[in-house]
mmCIF file of C-alpha atoms and ligand atoms in Angstrom:
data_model
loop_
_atom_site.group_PDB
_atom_site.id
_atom_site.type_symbol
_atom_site.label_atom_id
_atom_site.label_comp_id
_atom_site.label_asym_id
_atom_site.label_seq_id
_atom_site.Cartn_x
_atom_site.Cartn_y
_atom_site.Cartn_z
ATOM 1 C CA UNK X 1 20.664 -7.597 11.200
ATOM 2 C CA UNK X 2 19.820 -3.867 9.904
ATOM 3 C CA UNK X 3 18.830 -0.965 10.885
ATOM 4 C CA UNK X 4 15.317 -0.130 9.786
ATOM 5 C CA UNK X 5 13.478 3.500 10.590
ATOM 6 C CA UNK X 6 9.647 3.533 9.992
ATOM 7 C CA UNK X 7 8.304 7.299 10.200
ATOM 8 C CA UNK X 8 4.783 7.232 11.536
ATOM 9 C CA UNK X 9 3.656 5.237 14.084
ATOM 10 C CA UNK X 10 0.273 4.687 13.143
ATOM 11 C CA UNK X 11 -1.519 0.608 13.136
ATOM 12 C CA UNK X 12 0.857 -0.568 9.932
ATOM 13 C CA UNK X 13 3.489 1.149 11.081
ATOM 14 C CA UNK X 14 3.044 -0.540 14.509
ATOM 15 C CA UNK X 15 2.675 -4.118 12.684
ATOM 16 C CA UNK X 16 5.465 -3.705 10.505
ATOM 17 C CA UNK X 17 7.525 -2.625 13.247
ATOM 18 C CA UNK X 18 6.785 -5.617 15.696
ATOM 19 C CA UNK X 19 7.610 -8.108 12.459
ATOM 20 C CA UNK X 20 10.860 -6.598 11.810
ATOM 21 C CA UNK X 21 12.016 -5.843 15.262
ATOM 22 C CA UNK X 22 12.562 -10.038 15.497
ATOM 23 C CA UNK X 23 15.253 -9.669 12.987
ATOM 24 C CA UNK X 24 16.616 -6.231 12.801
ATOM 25 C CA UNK X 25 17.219 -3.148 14.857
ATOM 26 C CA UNK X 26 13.679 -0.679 14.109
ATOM 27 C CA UNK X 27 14.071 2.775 15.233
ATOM 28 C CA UNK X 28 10.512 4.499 15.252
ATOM 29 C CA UNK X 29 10.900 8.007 14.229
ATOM 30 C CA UNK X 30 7.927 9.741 16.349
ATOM 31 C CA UNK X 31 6.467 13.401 17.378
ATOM 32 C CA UNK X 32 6.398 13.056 20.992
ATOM 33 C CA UNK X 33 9.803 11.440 22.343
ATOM 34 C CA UNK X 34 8.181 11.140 25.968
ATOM 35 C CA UNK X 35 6.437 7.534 24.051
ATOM 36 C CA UNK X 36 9.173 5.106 24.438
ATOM 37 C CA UNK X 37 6.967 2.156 24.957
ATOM 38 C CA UNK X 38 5.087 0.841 22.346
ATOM 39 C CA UNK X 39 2.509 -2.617 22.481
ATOM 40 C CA UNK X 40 1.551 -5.295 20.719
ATOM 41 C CA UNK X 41 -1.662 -7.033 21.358
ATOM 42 C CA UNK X 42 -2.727 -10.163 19.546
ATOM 43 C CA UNK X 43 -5.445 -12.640 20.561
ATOM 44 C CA UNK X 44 -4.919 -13.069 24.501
ATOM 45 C CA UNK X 45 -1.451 -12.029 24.223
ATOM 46 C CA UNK X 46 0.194 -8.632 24.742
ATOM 47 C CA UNK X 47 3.700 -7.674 24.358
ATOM 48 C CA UNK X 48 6.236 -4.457 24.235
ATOM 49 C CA UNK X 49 7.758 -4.015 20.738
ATOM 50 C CA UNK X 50 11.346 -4.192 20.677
ATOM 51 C CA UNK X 51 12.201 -0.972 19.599
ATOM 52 C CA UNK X 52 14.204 2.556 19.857
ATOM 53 C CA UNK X 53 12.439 5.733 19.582
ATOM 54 C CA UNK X 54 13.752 9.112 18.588
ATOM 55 C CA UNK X 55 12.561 12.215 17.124
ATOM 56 C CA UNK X 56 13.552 13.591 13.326
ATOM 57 C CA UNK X 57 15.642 16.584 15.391
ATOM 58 C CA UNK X 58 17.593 13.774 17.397
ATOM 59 C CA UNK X 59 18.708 12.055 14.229
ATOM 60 C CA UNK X 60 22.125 12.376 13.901
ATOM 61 C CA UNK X 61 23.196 9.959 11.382
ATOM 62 C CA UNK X 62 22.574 8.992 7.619
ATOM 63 C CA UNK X 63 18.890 6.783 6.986
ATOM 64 C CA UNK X 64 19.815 3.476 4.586
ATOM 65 C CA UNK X 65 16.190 2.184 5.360
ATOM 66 C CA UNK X 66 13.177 4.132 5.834
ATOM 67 C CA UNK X 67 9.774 2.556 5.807
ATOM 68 C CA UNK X 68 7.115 5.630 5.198
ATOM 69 C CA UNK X 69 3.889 4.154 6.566
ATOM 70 C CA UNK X 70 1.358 7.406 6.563
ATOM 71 C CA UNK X 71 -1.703 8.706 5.407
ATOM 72 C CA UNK X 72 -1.557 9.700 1.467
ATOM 73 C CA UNK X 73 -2.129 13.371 2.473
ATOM 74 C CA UNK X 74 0.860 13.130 4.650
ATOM 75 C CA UNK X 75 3.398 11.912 2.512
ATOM 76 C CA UNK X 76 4.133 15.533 0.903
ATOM 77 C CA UNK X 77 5.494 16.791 4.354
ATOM 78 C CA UNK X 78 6.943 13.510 5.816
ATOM 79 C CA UNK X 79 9.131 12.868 2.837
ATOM 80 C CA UNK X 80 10.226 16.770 2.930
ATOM 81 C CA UNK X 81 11.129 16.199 6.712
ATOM 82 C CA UNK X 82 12.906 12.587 5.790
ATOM 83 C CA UNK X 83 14.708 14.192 2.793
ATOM 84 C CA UNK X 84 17.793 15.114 4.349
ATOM 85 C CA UNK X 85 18.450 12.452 7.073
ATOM 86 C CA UNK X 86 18.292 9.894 3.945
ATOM 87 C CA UNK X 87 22.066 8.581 2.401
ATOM 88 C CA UNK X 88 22.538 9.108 -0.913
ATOM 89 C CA UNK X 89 21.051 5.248 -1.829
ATOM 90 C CA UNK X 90 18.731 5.145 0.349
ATOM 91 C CA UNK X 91 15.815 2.544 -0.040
ATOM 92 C CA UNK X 92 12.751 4.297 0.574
ATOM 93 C CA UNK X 93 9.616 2.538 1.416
ATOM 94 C CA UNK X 94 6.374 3.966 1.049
ATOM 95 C CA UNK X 95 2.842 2.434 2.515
ATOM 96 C CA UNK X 96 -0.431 4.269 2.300
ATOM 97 C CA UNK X 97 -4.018 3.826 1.321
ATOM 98 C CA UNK X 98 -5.284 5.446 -1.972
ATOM 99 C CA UNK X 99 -3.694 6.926 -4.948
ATOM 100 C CA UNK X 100 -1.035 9.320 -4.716
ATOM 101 C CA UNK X 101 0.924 11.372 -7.585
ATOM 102 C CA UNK X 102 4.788 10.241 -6.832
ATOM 103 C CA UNK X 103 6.133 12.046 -9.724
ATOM 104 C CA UNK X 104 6.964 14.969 -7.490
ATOM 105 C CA UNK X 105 8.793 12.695 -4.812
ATOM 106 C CA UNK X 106 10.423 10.347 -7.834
ATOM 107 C CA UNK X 107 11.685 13.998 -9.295
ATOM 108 C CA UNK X 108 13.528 15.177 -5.541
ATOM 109 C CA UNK X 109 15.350 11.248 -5.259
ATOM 110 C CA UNK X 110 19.249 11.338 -5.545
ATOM 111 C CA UNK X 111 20.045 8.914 -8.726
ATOM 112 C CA UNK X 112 21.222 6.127 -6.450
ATOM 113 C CA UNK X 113 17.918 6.858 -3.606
ATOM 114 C CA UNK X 114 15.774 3.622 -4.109
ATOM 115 C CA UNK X 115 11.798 4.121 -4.325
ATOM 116 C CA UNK X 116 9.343 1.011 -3.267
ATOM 117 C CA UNK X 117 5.985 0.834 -2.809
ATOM 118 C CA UNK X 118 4.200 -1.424 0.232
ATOM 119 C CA UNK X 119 0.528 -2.605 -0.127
ATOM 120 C CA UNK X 120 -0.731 -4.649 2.947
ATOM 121 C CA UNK X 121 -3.987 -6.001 3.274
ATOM 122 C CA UNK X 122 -3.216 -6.561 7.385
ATOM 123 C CA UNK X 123 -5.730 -5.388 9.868
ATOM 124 C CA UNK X 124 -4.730 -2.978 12.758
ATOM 125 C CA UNK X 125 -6.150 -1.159 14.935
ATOM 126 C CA UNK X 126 -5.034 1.737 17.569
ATOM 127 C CA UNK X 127 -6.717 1.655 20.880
ATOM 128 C CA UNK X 128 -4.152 4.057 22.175
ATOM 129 C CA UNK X 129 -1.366 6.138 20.852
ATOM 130 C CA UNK X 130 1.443 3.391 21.739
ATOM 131 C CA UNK X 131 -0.720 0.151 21.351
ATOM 132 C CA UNK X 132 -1.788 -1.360 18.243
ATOM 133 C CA UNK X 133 -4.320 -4.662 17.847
ATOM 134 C CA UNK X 134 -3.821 -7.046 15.450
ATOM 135 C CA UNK X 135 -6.665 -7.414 13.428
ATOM 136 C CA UNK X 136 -6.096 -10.089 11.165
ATOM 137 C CA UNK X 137 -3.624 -11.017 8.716
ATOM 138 C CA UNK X 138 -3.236 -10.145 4.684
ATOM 139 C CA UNK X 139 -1.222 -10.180 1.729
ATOM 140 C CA UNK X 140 1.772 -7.898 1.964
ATOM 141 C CA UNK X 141 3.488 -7.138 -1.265
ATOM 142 C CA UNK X 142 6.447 -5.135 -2.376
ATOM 143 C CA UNK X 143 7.128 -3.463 -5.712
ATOM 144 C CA UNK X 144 9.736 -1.152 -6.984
ATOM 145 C CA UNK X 145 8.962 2.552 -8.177
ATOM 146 C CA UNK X 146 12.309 3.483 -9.790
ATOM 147 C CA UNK X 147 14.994 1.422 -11.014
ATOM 148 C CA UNK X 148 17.466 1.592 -8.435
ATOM 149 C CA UNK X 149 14.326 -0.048 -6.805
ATOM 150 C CA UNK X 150 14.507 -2.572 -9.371
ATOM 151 C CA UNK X 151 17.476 -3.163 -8.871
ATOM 152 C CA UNK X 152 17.433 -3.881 -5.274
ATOM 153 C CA UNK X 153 13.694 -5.624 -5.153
ATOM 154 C CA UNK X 154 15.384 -9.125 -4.288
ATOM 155 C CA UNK X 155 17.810 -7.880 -1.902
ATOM 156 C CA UNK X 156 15.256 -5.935 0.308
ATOM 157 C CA UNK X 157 12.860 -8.663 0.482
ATOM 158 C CA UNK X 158 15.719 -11.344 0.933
ATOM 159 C CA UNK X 159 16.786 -8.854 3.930
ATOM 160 C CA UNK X 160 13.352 -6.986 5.267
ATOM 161 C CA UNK X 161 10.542 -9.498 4.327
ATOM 162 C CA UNK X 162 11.539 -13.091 3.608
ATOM 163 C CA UNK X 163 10.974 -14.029 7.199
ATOM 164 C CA UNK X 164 7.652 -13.368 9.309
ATOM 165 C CA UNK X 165 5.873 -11.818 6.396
ATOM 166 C CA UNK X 166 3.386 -14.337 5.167
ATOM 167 C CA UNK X 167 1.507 -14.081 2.950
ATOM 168 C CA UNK X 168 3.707 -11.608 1.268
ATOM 169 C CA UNK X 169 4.928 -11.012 -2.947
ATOM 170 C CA UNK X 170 7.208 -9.170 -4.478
ATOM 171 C CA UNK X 171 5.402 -7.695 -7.672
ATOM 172 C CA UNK X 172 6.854 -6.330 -11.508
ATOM 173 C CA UNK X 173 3.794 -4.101 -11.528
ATOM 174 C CA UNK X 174 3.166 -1.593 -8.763
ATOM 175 C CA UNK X 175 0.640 0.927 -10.586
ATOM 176 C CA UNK X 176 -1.243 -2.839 -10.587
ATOM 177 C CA UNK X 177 -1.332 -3.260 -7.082
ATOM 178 C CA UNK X 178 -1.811 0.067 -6.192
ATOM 179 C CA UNK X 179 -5.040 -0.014 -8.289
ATOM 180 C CA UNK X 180 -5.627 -3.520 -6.272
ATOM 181 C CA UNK X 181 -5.226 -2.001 -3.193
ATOM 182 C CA UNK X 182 -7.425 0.982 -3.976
ATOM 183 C CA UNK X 183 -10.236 -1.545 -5.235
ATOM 184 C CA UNK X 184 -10.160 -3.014 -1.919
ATOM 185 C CA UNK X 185 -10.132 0.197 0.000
ATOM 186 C CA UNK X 186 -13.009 2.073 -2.183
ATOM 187 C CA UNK X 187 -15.153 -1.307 -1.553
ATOM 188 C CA UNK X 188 -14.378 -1.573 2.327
ATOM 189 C CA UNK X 189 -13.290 1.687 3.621
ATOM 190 C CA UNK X 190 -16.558 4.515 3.044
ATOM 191 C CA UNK X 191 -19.208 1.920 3.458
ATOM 192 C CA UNK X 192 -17.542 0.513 7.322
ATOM 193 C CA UNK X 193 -17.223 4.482 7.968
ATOM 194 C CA UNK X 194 -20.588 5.849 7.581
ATOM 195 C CA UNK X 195 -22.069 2.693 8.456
ATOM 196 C CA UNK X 196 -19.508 2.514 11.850
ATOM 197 C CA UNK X 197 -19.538 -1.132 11.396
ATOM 198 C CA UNK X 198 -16.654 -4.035 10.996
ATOM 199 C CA UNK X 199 -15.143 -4.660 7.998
ATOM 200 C CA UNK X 200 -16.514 -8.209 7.806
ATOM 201 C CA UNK X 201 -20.224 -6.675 8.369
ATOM 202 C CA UNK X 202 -20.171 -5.653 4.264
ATOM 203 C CA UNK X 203 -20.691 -9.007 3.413
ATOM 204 C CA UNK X 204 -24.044 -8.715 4.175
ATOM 205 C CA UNK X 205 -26.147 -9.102 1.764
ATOM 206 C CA UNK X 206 -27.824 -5.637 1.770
ATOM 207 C CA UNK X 207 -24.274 -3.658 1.019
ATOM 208 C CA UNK X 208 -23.904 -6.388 -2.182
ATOM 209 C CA UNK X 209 -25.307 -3.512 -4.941
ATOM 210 C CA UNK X 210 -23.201 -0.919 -3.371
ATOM 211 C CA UNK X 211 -19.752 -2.349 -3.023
ATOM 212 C CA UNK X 212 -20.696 -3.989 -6.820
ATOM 213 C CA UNK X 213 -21.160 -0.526 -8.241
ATOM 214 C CA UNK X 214 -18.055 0.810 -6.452
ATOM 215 C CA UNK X 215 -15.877 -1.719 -7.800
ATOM 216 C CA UNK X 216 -17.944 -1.568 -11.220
ATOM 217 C CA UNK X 217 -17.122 1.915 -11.573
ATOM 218 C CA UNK X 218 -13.250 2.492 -10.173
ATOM 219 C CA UNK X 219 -12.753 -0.769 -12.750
ATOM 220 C CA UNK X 220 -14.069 1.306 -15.569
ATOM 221 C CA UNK X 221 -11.800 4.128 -14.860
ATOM 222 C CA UNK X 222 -9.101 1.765 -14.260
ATOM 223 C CA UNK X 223 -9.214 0.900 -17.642
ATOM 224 C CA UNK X 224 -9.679 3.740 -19.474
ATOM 225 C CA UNK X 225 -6.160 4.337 -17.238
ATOM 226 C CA UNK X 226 -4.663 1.650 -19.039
ATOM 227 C CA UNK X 227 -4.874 -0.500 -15.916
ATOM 228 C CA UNK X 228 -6.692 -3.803 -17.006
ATOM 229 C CA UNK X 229 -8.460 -4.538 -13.576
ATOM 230 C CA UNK X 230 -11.544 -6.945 -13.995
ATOM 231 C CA UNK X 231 -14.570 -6.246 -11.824
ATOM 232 C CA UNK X 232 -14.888 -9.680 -10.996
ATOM 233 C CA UNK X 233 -11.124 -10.390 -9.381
ATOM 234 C CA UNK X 234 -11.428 -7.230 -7.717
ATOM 235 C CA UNK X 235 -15.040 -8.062 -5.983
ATOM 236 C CA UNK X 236 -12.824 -11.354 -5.452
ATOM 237 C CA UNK X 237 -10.225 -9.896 -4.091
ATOM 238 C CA UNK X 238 -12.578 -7.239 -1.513
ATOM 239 C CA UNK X 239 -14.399 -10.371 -0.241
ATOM 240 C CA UNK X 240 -11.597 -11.930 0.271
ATOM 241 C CA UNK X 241 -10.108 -9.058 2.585
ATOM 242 C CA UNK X 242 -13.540 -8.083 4.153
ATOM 243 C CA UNK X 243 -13.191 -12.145 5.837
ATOM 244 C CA UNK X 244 -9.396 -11.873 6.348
ATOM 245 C CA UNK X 245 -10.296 -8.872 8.414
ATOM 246 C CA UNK X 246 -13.670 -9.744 9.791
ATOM 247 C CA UNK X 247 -13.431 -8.610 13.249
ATOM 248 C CA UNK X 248 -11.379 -5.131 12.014
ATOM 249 C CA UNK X 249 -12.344 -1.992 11.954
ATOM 250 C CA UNK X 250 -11.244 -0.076 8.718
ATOM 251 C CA UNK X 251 -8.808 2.659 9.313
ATOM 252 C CA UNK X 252 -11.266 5.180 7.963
ATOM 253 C CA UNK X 253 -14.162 3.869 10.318
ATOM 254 C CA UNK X 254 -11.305 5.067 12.969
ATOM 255 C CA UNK X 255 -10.902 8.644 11.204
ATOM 256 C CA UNK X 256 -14.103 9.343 10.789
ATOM 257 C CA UNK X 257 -15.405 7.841 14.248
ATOM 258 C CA UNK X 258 -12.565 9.951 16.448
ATOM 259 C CA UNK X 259 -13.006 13.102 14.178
ATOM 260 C CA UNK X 260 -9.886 12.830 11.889
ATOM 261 C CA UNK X 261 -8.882 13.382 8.530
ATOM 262 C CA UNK X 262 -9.806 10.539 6.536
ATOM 263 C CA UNK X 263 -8.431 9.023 3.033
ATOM 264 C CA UNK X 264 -11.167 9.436 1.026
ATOM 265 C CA UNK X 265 -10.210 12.182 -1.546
ATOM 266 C CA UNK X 266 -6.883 9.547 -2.707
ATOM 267 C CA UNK X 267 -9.720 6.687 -2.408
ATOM 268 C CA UNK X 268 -13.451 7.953 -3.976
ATOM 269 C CA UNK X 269 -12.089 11.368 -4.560
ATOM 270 C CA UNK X 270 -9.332 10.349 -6.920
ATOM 271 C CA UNK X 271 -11.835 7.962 -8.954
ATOM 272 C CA UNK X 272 -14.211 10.704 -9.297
ATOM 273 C CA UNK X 273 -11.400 13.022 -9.970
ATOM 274 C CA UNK X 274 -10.435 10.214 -12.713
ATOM 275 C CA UNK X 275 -13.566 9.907 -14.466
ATOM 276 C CA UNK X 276 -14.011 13.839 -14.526
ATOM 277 C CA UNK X 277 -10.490 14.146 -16.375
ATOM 278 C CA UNK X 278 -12.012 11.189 -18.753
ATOM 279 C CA UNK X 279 -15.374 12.648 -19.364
ATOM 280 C CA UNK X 280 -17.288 10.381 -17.414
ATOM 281 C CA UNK X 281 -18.985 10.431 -14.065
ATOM 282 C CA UNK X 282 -18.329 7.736 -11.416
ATOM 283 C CA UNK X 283 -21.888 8.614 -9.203
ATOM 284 C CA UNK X 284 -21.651 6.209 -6.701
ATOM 285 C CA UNK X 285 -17.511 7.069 -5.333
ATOM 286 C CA UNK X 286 -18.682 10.816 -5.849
ATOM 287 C CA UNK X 287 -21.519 10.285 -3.509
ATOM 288 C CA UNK X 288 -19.828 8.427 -1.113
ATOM 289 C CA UNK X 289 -16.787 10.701 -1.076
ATOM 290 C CA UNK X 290 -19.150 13.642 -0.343
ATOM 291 C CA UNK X 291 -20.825 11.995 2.658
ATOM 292 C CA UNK X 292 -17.078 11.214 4.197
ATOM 293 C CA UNK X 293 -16.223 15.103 4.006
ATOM 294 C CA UNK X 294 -19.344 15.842 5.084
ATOM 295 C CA UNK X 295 -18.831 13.605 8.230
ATOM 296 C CA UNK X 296 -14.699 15.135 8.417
ATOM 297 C CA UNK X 297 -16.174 18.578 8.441
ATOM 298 C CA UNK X 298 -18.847 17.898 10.950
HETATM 299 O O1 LIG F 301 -6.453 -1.019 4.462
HETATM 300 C C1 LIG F 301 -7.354 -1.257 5.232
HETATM 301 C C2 LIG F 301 -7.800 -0.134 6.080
HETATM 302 O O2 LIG F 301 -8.490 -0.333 7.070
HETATM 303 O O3 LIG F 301 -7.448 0.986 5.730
HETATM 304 C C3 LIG F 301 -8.025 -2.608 5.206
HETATM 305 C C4 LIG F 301 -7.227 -3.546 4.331
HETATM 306 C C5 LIG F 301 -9.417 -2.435 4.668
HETATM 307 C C6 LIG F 301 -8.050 -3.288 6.554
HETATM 308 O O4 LIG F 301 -8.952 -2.748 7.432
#
């Protein structure tokens, strides 16, 4: 048994959380200390995690494990708050939607701090502050951003993941699967947003041309990025998810529908950001990324 901490306690941090409380001792690192219950619900069934609760100004002790589950335009500030409650080799894990730069982070780890990468195709959802729904399972894989990472890839999933994590891969490449990840986010998340709908919904026929060009377009960036995604594994791939997670409603649907910040300038914003610094244009993300701020600002 370890001791895990997960900062941010939003649906994956919430599913993660439930998994590895079976096994290990999670401590959720929240705002608000008053929440020290926290819910599962699944199906019919309903249960209270089983886990601790504190605040980053109650932590008192050195961090070995930290998962970092939180929005890419978060990660900036929560790593800067995590910073100095981590040991010197920590294993830091970090889970979000979108592309973010982690050069900056990479550059402020100790030489012995580990950095991993998360991807997880589950479906949550948060009907309340402390109660997340399970929305239907995915592909969770792990990859390693550093090489004390690499170095410790085996011994995290042996310890964190090899139990109640299926379907779930460790992976050589994690610029791949981040670019996976994204593919399946650009083709799900905007469209399920504006159109308020489930995620299973887009396989409608009607939304075929749009989540085609989508994918058509973040693949051609992809590869003039080096990353050798093909459009049809990646239309594959969002199919695949938008059954998985049928009944779900995307995370961005959520933002958008309760008036939050969503993802889309790491998701559309950073392909259209991508083609600009190529030359190209990639219309379709840059219209769809507009109409998401547009319904942010509104
Ligand atoms: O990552 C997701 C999200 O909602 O942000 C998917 C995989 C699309 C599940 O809903």
């Amino acid at each position: 048994m370890s001791e895990v901490y997960i900062l941010g306690c939003g649906a994956i941090g919430l599913l993660l959380a439930e998994k590895l409380a079976q096994r290990h001792r999670v401590i959720l690192i929240t705002r608000d200390s008053s929440q020290t219950e926290y819910m599962l619900i699944s199906g019919q069934k309903q249960h209270r995690l089983n886990v601790d609760v504190t605040t980053l100004k109650q932590l008192n002790k050195k961090i070995q494990t930290c998962i970092v589950p939180v929005k890419a335009y978060q990660i900036e500030q929560a790593f800067k708050d995590i910073s100095p409650h981590l040991s010197h080799d920590a294993n830091i894990i970090l889970s979000h939607n979108g592309m973010y730069d982690l050069a900056d982070i990479q550059a402020n780890l100790k030489s012995k701090q580990a950095l991993f990468f998360l991807s997880t195709a589950m479906g949550g959802m948060k009907p309340a502050p402390n109660t997340v729904i399970f929305k239907g399972p995915g592909l969770t894989q792990l990859g390693a951003c550093n090489l004390p990472a690499q170095d410790n890839l085996n011994d995290i999933y042996q310890v964190l993941f090899s139990h109640h994590f299926d379907p779930f891969e460790t992976i050589d490449d994690i610029n791949l699967i981040r670019w996976q990840k994204l593919c399946v986010n650009i083709a799900i998340n905007p469209l399920t947003a504006i159109e308020q709908c489930h995620n299973g919904a887009l396989r409608a026929p009607k939304y075929a041309k749009q989540v085609l060009n989508l994918l058509n377009e973040a693949c051609v960036i992809a590869n003039l990025e080096g990353v050798k995604l093909k459009l049809n594994e990646e239309l594959v791939r969002a199919y695949k998810v938008m059954t998985l997670t049928a009944n779900n409603t995307s995370s961005m649907a959520q933002d958008v529908k309760l008036k939050r910040r969503s993802e889309i300038d790491a998701i559309c914003g950073f392909i259209s950001l991508t083609a600009q610094k190529h030359g190209h244009h990639a219309d379709i993300n840059d219209k769809l990324w507009q109409q998401i701020k547009q319904k942010e600002q509104a």
